[in-house]
Coordinates of C-alpha atoms in Angstrom, one line a residue:
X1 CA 10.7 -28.9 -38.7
X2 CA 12.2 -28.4 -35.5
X3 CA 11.6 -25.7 -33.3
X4 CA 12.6 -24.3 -30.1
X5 CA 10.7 -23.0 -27.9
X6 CA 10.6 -20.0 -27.9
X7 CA 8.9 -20.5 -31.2
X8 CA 6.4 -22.6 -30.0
X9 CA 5.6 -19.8 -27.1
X10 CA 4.8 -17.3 -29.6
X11 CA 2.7 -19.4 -31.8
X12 CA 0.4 -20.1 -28.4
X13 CA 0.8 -16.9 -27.6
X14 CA -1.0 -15.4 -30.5
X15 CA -3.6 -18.2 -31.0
X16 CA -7.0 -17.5 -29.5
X17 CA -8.2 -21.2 -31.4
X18 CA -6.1 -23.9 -29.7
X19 CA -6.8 -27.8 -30.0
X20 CA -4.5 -30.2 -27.9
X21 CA -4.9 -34.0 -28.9
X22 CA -2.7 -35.7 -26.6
X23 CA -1.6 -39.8 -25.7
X24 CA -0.7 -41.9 -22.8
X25 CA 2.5 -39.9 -23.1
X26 CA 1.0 -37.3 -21.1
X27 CA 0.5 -39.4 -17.9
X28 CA 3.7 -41.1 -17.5
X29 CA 5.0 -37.9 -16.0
X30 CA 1.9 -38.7 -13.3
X31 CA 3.3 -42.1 -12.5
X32 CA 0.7 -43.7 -15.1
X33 CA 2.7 -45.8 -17.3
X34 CA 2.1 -45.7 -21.0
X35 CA 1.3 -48.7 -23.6
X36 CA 5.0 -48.4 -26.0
X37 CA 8.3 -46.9 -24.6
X38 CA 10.3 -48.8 -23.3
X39 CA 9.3 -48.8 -20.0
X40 CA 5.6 -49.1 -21.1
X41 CA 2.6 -52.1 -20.5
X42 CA 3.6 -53.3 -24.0
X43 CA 7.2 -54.2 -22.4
X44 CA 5.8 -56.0 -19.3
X45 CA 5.7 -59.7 -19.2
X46 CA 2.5 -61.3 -18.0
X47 CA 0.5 -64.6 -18.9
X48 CA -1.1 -62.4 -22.2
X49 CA 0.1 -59.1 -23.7
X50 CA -1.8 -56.5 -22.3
X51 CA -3.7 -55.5 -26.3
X52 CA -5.5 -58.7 -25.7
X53 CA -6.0 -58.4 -22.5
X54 CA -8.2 -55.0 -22.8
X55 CA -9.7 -56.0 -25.6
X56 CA -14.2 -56.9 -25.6
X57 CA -13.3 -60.6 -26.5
X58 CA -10.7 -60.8 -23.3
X59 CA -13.3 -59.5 -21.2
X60 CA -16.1 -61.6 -22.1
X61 CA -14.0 -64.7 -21.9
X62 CA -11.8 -64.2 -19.1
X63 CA -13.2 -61.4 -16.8
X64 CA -11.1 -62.5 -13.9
X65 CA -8.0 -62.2 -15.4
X66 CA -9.5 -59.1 -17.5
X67 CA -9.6 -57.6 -13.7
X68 CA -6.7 -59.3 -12.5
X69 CA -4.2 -57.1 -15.2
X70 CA -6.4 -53.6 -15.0
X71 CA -6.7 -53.0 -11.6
X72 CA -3.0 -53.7 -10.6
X73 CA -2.0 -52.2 -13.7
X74 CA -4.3 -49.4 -14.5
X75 CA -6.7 -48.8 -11.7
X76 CA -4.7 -48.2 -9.0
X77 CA -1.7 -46.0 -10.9
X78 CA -4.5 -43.9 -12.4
X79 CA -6.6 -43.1 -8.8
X80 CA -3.4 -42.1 -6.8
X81 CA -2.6 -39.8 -9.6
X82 CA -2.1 -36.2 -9.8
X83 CA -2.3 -33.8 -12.7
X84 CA 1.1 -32.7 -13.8
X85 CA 2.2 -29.0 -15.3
X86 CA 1.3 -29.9 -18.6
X87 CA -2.7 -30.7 -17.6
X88 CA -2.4 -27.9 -15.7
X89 CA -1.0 -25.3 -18.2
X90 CA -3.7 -26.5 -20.6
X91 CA -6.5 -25.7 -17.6
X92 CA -5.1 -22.7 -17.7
X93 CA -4.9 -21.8 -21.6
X94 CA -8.5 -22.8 -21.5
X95 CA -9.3 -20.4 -19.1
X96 CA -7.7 -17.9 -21.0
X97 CA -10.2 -18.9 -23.8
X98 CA -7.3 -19.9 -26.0
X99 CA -8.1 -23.8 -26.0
X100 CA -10.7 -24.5 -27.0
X101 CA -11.0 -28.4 -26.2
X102 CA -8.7 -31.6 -25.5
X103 CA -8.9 -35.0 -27.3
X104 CA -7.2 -37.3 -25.4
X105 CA -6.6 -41.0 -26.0
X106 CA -6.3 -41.3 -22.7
X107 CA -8.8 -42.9 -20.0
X108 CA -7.5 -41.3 -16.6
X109 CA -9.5 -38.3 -16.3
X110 CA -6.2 -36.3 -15.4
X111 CA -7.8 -33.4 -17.2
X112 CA -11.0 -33.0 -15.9
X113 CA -8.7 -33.5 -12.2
X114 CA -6.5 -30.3 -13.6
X115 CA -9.7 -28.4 -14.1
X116 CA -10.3 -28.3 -17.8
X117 CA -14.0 -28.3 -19.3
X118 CA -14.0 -28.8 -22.4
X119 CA -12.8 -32.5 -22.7
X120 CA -13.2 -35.1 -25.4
X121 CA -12.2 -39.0 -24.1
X122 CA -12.2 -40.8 -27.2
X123 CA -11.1 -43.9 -25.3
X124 CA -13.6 -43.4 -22.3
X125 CA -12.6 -42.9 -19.0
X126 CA -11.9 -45.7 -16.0
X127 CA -13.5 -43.2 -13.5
X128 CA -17.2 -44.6 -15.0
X129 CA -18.2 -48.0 -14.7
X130 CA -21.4 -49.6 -15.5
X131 CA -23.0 -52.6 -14.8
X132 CA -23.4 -54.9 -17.8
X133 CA -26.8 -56.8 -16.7
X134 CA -28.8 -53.4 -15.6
X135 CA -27.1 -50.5 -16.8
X136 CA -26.3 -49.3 -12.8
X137 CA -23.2 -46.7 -12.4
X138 CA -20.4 -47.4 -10.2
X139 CA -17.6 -45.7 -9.4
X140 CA -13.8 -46.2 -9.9
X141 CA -13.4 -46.9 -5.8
X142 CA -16.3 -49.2 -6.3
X143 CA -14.3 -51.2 -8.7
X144 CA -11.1 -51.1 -7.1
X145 CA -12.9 -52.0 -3.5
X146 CA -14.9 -54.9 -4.8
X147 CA -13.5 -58.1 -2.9
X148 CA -14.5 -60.4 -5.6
X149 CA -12.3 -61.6 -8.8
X150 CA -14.6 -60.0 -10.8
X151 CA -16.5 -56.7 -9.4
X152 CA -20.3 -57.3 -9.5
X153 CA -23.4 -55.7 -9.4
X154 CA -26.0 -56.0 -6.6
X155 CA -28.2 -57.5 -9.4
X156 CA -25.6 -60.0 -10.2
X157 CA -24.0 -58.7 -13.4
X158 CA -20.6 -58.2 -14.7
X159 CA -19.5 -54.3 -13.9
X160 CA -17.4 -53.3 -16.8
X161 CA -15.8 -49.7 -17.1
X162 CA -16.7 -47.5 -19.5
X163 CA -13.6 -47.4 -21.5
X164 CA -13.1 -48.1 -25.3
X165 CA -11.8 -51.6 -25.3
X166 CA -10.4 -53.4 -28.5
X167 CA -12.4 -54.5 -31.1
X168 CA -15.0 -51.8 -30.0
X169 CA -15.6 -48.9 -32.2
X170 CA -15.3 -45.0 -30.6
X171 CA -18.2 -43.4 -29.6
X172 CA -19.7 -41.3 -33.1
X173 CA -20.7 -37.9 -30.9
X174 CA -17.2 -38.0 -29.7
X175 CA -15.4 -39.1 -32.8
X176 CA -17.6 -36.1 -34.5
X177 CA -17.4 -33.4 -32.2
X178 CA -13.3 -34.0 -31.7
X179 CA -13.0 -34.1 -35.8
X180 CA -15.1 -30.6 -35.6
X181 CA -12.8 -29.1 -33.2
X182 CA -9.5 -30.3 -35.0
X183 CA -11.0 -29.4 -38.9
X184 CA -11.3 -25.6 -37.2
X185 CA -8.2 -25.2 -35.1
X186 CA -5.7 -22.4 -35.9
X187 CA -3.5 -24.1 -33.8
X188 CA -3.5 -28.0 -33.5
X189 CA -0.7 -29.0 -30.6
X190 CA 0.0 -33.1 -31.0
X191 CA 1.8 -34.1 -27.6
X192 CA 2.3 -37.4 -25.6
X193 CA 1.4 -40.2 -28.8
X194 CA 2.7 -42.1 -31.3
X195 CA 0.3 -41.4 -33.8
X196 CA -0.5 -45.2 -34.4
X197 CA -3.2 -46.2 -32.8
X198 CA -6.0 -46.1 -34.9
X199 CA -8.6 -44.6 -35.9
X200 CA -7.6 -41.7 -33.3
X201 CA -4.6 -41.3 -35.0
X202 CA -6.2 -40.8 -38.2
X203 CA -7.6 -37.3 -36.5
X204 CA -4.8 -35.4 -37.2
X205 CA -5.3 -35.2 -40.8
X206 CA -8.3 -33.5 -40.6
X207 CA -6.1 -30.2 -39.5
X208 CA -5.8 -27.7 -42.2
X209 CA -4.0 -25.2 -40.8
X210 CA -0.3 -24.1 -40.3
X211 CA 0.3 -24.5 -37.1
X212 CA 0.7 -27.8 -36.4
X213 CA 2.9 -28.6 -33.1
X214 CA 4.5 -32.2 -32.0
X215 CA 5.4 -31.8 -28.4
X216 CA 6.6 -35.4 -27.8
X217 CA 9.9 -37.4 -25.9
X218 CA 9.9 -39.8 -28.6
X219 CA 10.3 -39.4 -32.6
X220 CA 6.9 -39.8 -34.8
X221 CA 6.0 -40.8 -38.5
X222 CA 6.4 -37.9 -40.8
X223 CA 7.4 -35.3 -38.5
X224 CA 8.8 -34.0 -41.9
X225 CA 5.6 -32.7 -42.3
X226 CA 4.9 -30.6 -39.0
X227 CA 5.2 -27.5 -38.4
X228 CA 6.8 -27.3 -35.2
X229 CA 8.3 -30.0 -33.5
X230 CA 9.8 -29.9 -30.2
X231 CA 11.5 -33.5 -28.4
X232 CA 11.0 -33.5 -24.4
X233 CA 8.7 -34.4 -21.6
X234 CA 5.4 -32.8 -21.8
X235 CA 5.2 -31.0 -17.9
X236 CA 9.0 -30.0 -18.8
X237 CA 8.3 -28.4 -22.2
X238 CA 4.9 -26.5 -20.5
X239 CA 6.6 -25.6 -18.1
X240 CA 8.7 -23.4 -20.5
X241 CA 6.3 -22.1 -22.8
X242 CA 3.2 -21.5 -20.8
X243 CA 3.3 -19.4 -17.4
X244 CA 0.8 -20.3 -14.4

């Protein structure tokens, strides 16, 4: 149903078992742009739409132009970035032992940046890279420096990050520890997604709770059967209901 927000305060207010499973939605208030509004990668034009282009087969095939699309378009958006209110209201619920952890769809590490702990990246994060010949770690500046098409290790392999790419199944600790978290929640809070990317999507339904929030700009399948459900920007609505 929809709520207002004062609604939403007091639910978060009395919770002490918080889960927040958040999208790309979050970052676009950091200058990271997202994958489907309008304004999003999805509604870019380039030589191949950017699904394929971040997906295993892509990168195998065509690292060059694999590198070509997520630097320019990920990379350097994501590393200039700054944590906006709503990472850091949710640093700040968690320090108040009221969240209890973040799944996030999302690979920029904003989180972690705003000081939360307890963070579950079911899409990996572009802030790791490793090398695909002997397993050496790089950095995100490593990547981003690297003069060549295609970043390399000193050994001569491909460096690829270590993000969740299409046609590559989620990490099983993850998947299991983020479905433990959600199954147990008082309070689930859904904010920044579209709920259809799958199988992260799929996450939600393991809630069986009450209080199920939808903080979100954009309308979402069966919002007839939330809770709460609140339309506006992420930082904005935070801003409102939780006080730093």
């Amino acid at each position: 149903m929809n709520a207002n927000l004062d609604q939403i305060k007091e639910v978060i207010n009395k919770s002490n078992n918080i889960v927040f499973f958040g999208g790309a939605g979050l970052g676009t208030e950091s200058n990271i742009p997202d994958f489907r509004s309008k304004d999003g990668l999805y509604n870019m034009e380039y030589d191949y739409p950017p699904e394929q282009i971040l997906s295993y087969s892509f990168f195998i095939n065509n690292p060059k132009e694999f590198y070509r699309f997520y630097k320019n378009k990920c990379l350097k958006p994501m590393i200039n970035a700054s944590p906006n209110y709503a990472h850091l209201a949710l640093c700040e619920l968690e320090k108040r032992g009221k969240l209890k952890a973040i799944v996030t769809q999302n690979i920029d590490s904003l989180h972690q940046k705003a000081g939360s702990k307890k963070v579950l990246e079911l899409h990996g994060t572009s802030f790791n890279n490793t090398c695909t010949k002997c397993g050496k770690k790089f950095t995100i500046e490593d990547v981003l420096n690297d003069k060549n098409d295609i970043p390399l290790c000193t050994c001569g392999g491909i460096i690829r990050p270590d993000i969740v790419m299409y046609e590559e199944g989620l990490n099983n600790q993850v998947v299991n520890e983020s479905i433990n978290y959600i199954s147990n929640a008082k309070t689930l809070i859904i904010c920044g997604t579209s709920l259809v990317v799958y199988p992260a999507a799929s996450f939600v339904n393991f809630y069986k709770g009450n209080e199920l929030i939808l903080i979100n700009k954009d309308e979402v399948p069966h919002e007839e059967n939330i809770n709460y459900v609140y339309h506006g920007k992420a930082g904005e609505v935070f801003k409102e209901i939780v006080e730093i």
